[in-house]
GROMACS .gro file of C-alpha atoms in nm:
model
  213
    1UNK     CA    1   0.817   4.806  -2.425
    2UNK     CA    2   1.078   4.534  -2.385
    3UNK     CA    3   1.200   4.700  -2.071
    4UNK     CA    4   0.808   4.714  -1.956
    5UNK     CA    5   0.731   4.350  -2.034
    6UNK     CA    6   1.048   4.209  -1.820
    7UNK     CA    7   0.937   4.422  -1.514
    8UNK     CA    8   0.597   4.287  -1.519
    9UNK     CA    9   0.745   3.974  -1.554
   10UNK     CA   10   0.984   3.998  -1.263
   11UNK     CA   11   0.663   4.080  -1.083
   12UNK     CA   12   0.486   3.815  -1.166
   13UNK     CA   13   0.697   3.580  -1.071
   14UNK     CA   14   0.783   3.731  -0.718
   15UNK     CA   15   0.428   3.717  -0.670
   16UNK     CA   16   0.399   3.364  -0.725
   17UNK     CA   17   0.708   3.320  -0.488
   18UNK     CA   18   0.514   3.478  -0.215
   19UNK     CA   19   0.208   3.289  -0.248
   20UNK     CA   20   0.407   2.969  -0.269
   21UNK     CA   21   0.579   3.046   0.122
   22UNK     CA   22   0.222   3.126   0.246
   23UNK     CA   23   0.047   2.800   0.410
   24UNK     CA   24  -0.292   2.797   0.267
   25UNK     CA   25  -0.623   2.704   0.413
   26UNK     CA   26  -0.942   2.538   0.285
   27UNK     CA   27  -1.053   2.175   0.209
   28UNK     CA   28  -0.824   1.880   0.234
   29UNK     CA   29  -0.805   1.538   0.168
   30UNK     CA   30  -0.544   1.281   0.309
   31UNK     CA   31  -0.533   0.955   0.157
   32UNK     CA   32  -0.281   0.652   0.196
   33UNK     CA   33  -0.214   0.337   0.399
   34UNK     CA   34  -0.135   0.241   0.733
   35UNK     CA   35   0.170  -0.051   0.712
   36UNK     CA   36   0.343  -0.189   1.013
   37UNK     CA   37   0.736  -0.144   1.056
   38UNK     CA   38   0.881  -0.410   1.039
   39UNK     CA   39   0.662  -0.674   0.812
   40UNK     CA   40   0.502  -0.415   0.603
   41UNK     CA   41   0.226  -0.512   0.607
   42UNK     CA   42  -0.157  -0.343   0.626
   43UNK     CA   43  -0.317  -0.266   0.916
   44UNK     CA   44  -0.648  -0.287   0.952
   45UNK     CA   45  -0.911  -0.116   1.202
   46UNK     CA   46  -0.636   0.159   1.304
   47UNK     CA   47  -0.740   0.453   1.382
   48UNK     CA   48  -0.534   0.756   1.200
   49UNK     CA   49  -0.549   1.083   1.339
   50UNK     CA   50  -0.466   1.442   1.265
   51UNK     CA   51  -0.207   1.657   1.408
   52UNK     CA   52  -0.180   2.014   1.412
   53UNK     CA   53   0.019   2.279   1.555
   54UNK     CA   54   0.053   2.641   1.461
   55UNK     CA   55   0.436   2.693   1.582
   56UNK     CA   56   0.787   2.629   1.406
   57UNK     CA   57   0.637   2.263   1.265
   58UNK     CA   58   0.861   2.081   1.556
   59UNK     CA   59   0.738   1.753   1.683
   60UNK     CA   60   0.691   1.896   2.003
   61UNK     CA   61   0.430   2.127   1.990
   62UNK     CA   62   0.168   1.863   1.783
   63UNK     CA   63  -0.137   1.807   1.923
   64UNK     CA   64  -0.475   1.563   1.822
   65UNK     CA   65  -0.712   1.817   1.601
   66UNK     CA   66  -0.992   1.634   1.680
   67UNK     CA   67  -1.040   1.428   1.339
   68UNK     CA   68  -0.959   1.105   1.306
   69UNK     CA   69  -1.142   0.787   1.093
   70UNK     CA   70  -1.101   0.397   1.076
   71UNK     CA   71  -0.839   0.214   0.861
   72UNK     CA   72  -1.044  -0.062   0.628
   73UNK     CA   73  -0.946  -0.435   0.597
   74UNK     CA   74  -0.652  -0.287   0.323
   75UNK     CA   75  -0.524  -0.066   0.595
   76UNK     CA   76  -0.632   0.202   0.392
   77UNK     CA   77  -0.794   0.597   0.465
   78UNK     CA   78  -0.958   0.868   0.337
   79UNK     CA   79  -0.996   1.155   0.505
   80UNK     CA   80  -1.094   1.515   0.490
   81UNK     CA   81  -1.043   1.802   0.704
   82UNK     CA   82  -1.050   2.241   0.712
   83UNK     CA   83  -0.689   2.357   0.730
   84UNK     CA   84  -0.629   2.673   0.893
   85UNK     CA   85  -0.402   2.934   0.764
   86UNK     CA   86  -0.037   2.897   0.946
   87UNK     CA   87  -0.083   2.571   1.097
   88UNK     CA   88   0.121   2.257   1.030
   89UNK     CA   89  -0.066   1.903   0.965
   90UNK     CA   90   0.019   1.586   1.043
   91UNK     CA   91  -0.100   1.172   1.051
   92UNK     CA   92  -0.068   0.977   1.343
   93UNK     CA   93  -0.198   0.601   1.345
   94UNK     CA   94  -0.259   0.381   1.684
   95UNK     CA   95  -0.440   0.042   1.718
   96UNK     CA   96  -0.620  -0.124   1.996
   97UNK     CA   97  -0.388  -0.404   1.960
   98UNK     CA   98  -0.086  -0.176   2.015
   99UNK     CA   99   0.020  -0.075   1.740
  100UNK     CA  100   0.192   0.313   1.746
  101UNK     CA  101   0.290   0.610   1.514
  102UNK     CA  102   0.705   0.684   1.569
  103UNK     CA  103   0.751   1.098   1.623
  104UNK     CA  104   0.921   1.209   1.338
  105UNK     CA  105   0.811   0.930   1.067
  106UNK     CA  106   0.403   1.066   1.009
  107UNK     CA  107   0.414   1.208   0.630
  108UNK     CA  108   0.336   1.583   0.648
  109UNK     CA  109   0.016   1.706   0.479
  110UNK     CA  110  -0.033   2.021   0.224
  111UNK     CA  111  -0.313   2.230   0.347
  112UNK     CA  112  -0.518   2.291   0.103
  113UNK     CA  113  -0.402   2.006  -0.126
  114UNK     CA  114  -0.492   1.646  -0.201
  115UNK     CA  115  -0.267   1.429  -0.035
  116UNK     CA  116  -0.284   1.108  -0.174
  117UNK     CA  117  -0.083   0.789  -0.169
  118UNK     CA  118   0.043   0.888   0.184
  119UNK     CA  119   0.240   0.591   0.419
  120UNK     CA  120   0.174   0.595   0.711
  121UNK     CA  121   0.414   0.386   0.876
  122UNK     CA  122   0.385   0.226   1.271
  123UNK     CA  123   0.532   0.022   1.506
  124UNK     CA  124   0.399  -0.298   1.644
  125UNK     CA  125   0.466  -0.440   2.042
  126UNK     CA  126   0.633  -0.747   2.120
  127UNK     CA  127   0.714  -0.897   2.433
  128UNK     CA  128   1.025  -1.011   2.602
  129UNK     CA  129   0.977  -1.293   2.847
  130UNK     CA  130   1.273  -1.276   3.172
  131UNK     CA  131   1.269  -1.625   3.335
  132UNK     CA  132   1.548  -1.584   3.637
  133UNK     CA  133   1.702  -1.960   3.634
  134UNK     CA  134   1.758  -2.154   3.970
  135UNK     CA  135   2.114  -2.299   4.009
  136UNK     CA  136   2.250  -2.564   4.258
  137UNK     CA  137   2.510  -2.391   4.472
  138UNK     CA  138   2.530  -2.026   4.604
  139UNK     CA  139   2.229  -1.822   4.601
  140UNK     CA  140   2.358  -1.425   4.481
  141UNK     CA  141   2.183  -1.173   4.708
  142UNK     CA  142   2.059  -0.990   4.439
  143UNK     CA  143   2.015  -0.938   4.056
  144UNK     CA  144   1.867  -0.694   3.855
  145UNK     CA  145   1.796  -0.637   3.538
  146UNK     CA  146   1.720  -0.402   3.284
  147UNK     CA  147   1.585  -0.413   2.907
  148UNK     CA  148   1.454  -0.242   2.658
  149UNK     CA  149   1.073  -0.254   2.804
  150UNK     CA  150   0.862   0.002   2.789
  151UNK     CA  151   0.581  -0.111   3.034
  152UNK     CA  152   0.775   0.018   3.360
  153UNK     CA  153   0.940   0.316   3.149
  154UNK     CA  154   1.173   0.282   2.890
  155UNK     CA  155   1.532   0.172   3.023
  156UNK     CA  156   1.343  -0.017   3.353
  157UNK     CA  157   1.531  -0.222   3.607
  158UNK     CA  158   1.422  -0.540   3.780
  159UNK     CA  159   1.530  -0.582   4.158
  160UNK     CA  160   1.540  -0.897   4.230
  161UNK     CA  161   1.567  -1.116   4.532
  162UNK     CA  162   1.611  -1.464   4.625
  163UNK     CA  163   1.247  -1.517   4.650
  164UNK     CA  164   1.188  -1.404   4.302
  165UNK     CA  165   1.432  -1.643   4.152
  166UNK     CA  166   1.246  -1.924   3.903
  167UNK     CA  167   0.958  -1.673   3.843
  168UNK     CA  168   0.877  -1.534   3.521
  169UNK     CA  169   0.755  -1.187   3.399
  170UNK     CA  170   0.701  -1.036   3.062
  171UNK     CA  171   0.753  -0.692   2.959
  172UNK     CA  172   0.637  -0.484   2.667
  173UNK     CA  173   0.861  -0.391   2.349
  174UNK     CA  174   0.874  -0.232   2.081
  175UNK     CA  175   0.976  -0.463   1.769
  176UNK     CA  176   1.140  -0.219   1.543
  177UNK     CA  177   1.442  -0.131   1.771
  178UNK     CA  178   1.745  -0.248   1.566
  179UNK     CA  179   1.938  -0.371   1.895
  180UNK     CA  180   1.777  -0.573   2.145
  181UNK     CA  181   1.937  -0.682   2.453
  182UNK     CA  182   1.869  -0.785   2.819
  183UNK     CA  183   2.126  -0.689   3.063
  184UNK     CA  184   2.170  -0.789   3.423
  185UNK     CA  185   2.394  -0.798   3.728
  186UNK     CA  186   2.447  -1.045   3.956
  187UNK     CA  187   2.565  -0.985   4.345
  188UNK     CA  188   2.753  -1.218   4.538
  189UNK     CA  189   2.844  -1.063   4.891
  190UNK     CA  190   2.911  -0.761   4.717
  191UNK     CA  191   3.133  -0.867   4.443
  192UNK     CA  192   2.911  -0.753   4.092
  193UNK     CA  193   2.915  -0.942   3.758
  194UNK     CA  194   2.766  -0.831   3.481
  195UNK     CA  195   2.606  -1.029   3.222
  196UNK     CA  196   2.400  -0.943   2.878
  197UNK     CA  197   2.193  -1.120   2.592
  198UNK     CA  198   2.091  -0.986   2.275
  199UNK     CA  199   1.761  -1.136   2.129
  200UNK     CA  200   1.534  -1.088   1.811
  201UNK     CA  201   1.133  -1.135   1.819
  202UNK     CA  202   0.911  -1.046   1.521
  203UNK     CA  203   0.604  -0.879   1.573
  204UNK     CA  204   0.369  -0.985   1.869
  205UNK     CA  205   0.585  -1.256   1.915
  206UNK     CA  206   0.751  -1.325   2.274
  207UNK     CA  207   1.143  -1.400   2.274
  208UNK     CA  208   1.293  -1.563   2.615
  209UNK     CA  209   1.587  -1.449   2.813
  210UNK     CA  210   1.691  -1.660   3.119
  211UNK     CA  211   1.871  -1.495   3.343
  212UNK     CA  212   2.177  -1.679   3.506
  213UNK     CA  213   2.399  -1.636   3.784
   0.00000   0.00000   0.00000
């Protein structure tokens, strides 16, 4: 009887095993609040998406699965969706003022669960502002110079000639990179010097980097 009693036993608990490495289906609810990076705080009127894929669960193969809802003033959701057996879930959050979800920081949902208390963490844009100073003396033939931007692709460079020196543009970050800096080279009758200038900016805040020669 003993003997009996640990079988069944041994079989219950492989069973359980089993249905705990299935991915389960059904109802479910995902519940939390949208914070930005760096400040922490809320943020409202984002919109938070889910993701789904029905792969290995890598970042690549995620795509939008159609249901999404508003953030309130709190920068808080609630949100309910049909999770289909074998497929990975997902939040992504994105705001009309530019805020962005980072690949590899969305929480991961249980399907079938309710997944509450999620944080849902994204990055804000800032803006670096180049200014290209004009010196008395020698005029270089060329600079250019290359940031952290991602308005004109990531790692962009500037080409700039002596009618763009004084003039000013501004370019698009993104405030939670740990090192900021503006690099550039200047070109006198093909002789190079390079130059750089780290800079912090919060936020939607614009820092300024003057380029000199």
């Amino acid at each position: 009887m003993t003997k009996q009693l640990a079988i069944m036993g041994w079989g219950l608990l492989l069973l359980g095993l089993a249905g705990a490495c299935q991915k389960v289906d059904g109802p479910t609810l995902a519940e939390g609040q949208v914070l930005e990076m760096v400040t922490n705080k809320p943020v409202s009127n984002a919109e938070v998406v889910v993701y789904s894929q029905s792969g290995s669960g890598l970042h690549s193969g995620y795509g939008d699965a159609g249901t999404k809802v508003l953030t309130d003033d709190q920068g808080r959701f609630s949100i309910r969706f049909e999770a289909q057996k074998g497929s990975h879930y997902i939040l992504k959050a994105f705001s009309a003022k530019g805020h962005g979800s980072h690949w590899g920081e969305e929480p991961a949902l249980e399907n079938g669960k309710n997944n509450r208390d999620l944080r849902l963490p994204v990055a804000a844009p800032a803006w670096v502002k180049i200014r290209i100073a004009q010196q008395p003396g020698p005029v270089p033939g060329s600079i250019h110079v290359w940031g952290p931007w991602y308005d004109e692709g990531y790692i962009s460079t500037l080409d700039l000639r002596p009618a763009d020196y004084g003039k000013v543009s501004y370019h698009v970050i993104d405030s939670t990179l740990p090192t900021k800096t503006v690099q550039w080279e200047v070109n006198f009758n093909g002789s190079a010097t390079r130059y750089q200038q780290a800079f912090t900016v919060l936020p939607f805040d614009t820092a300024e980097v003057v380029v000199r020669y």
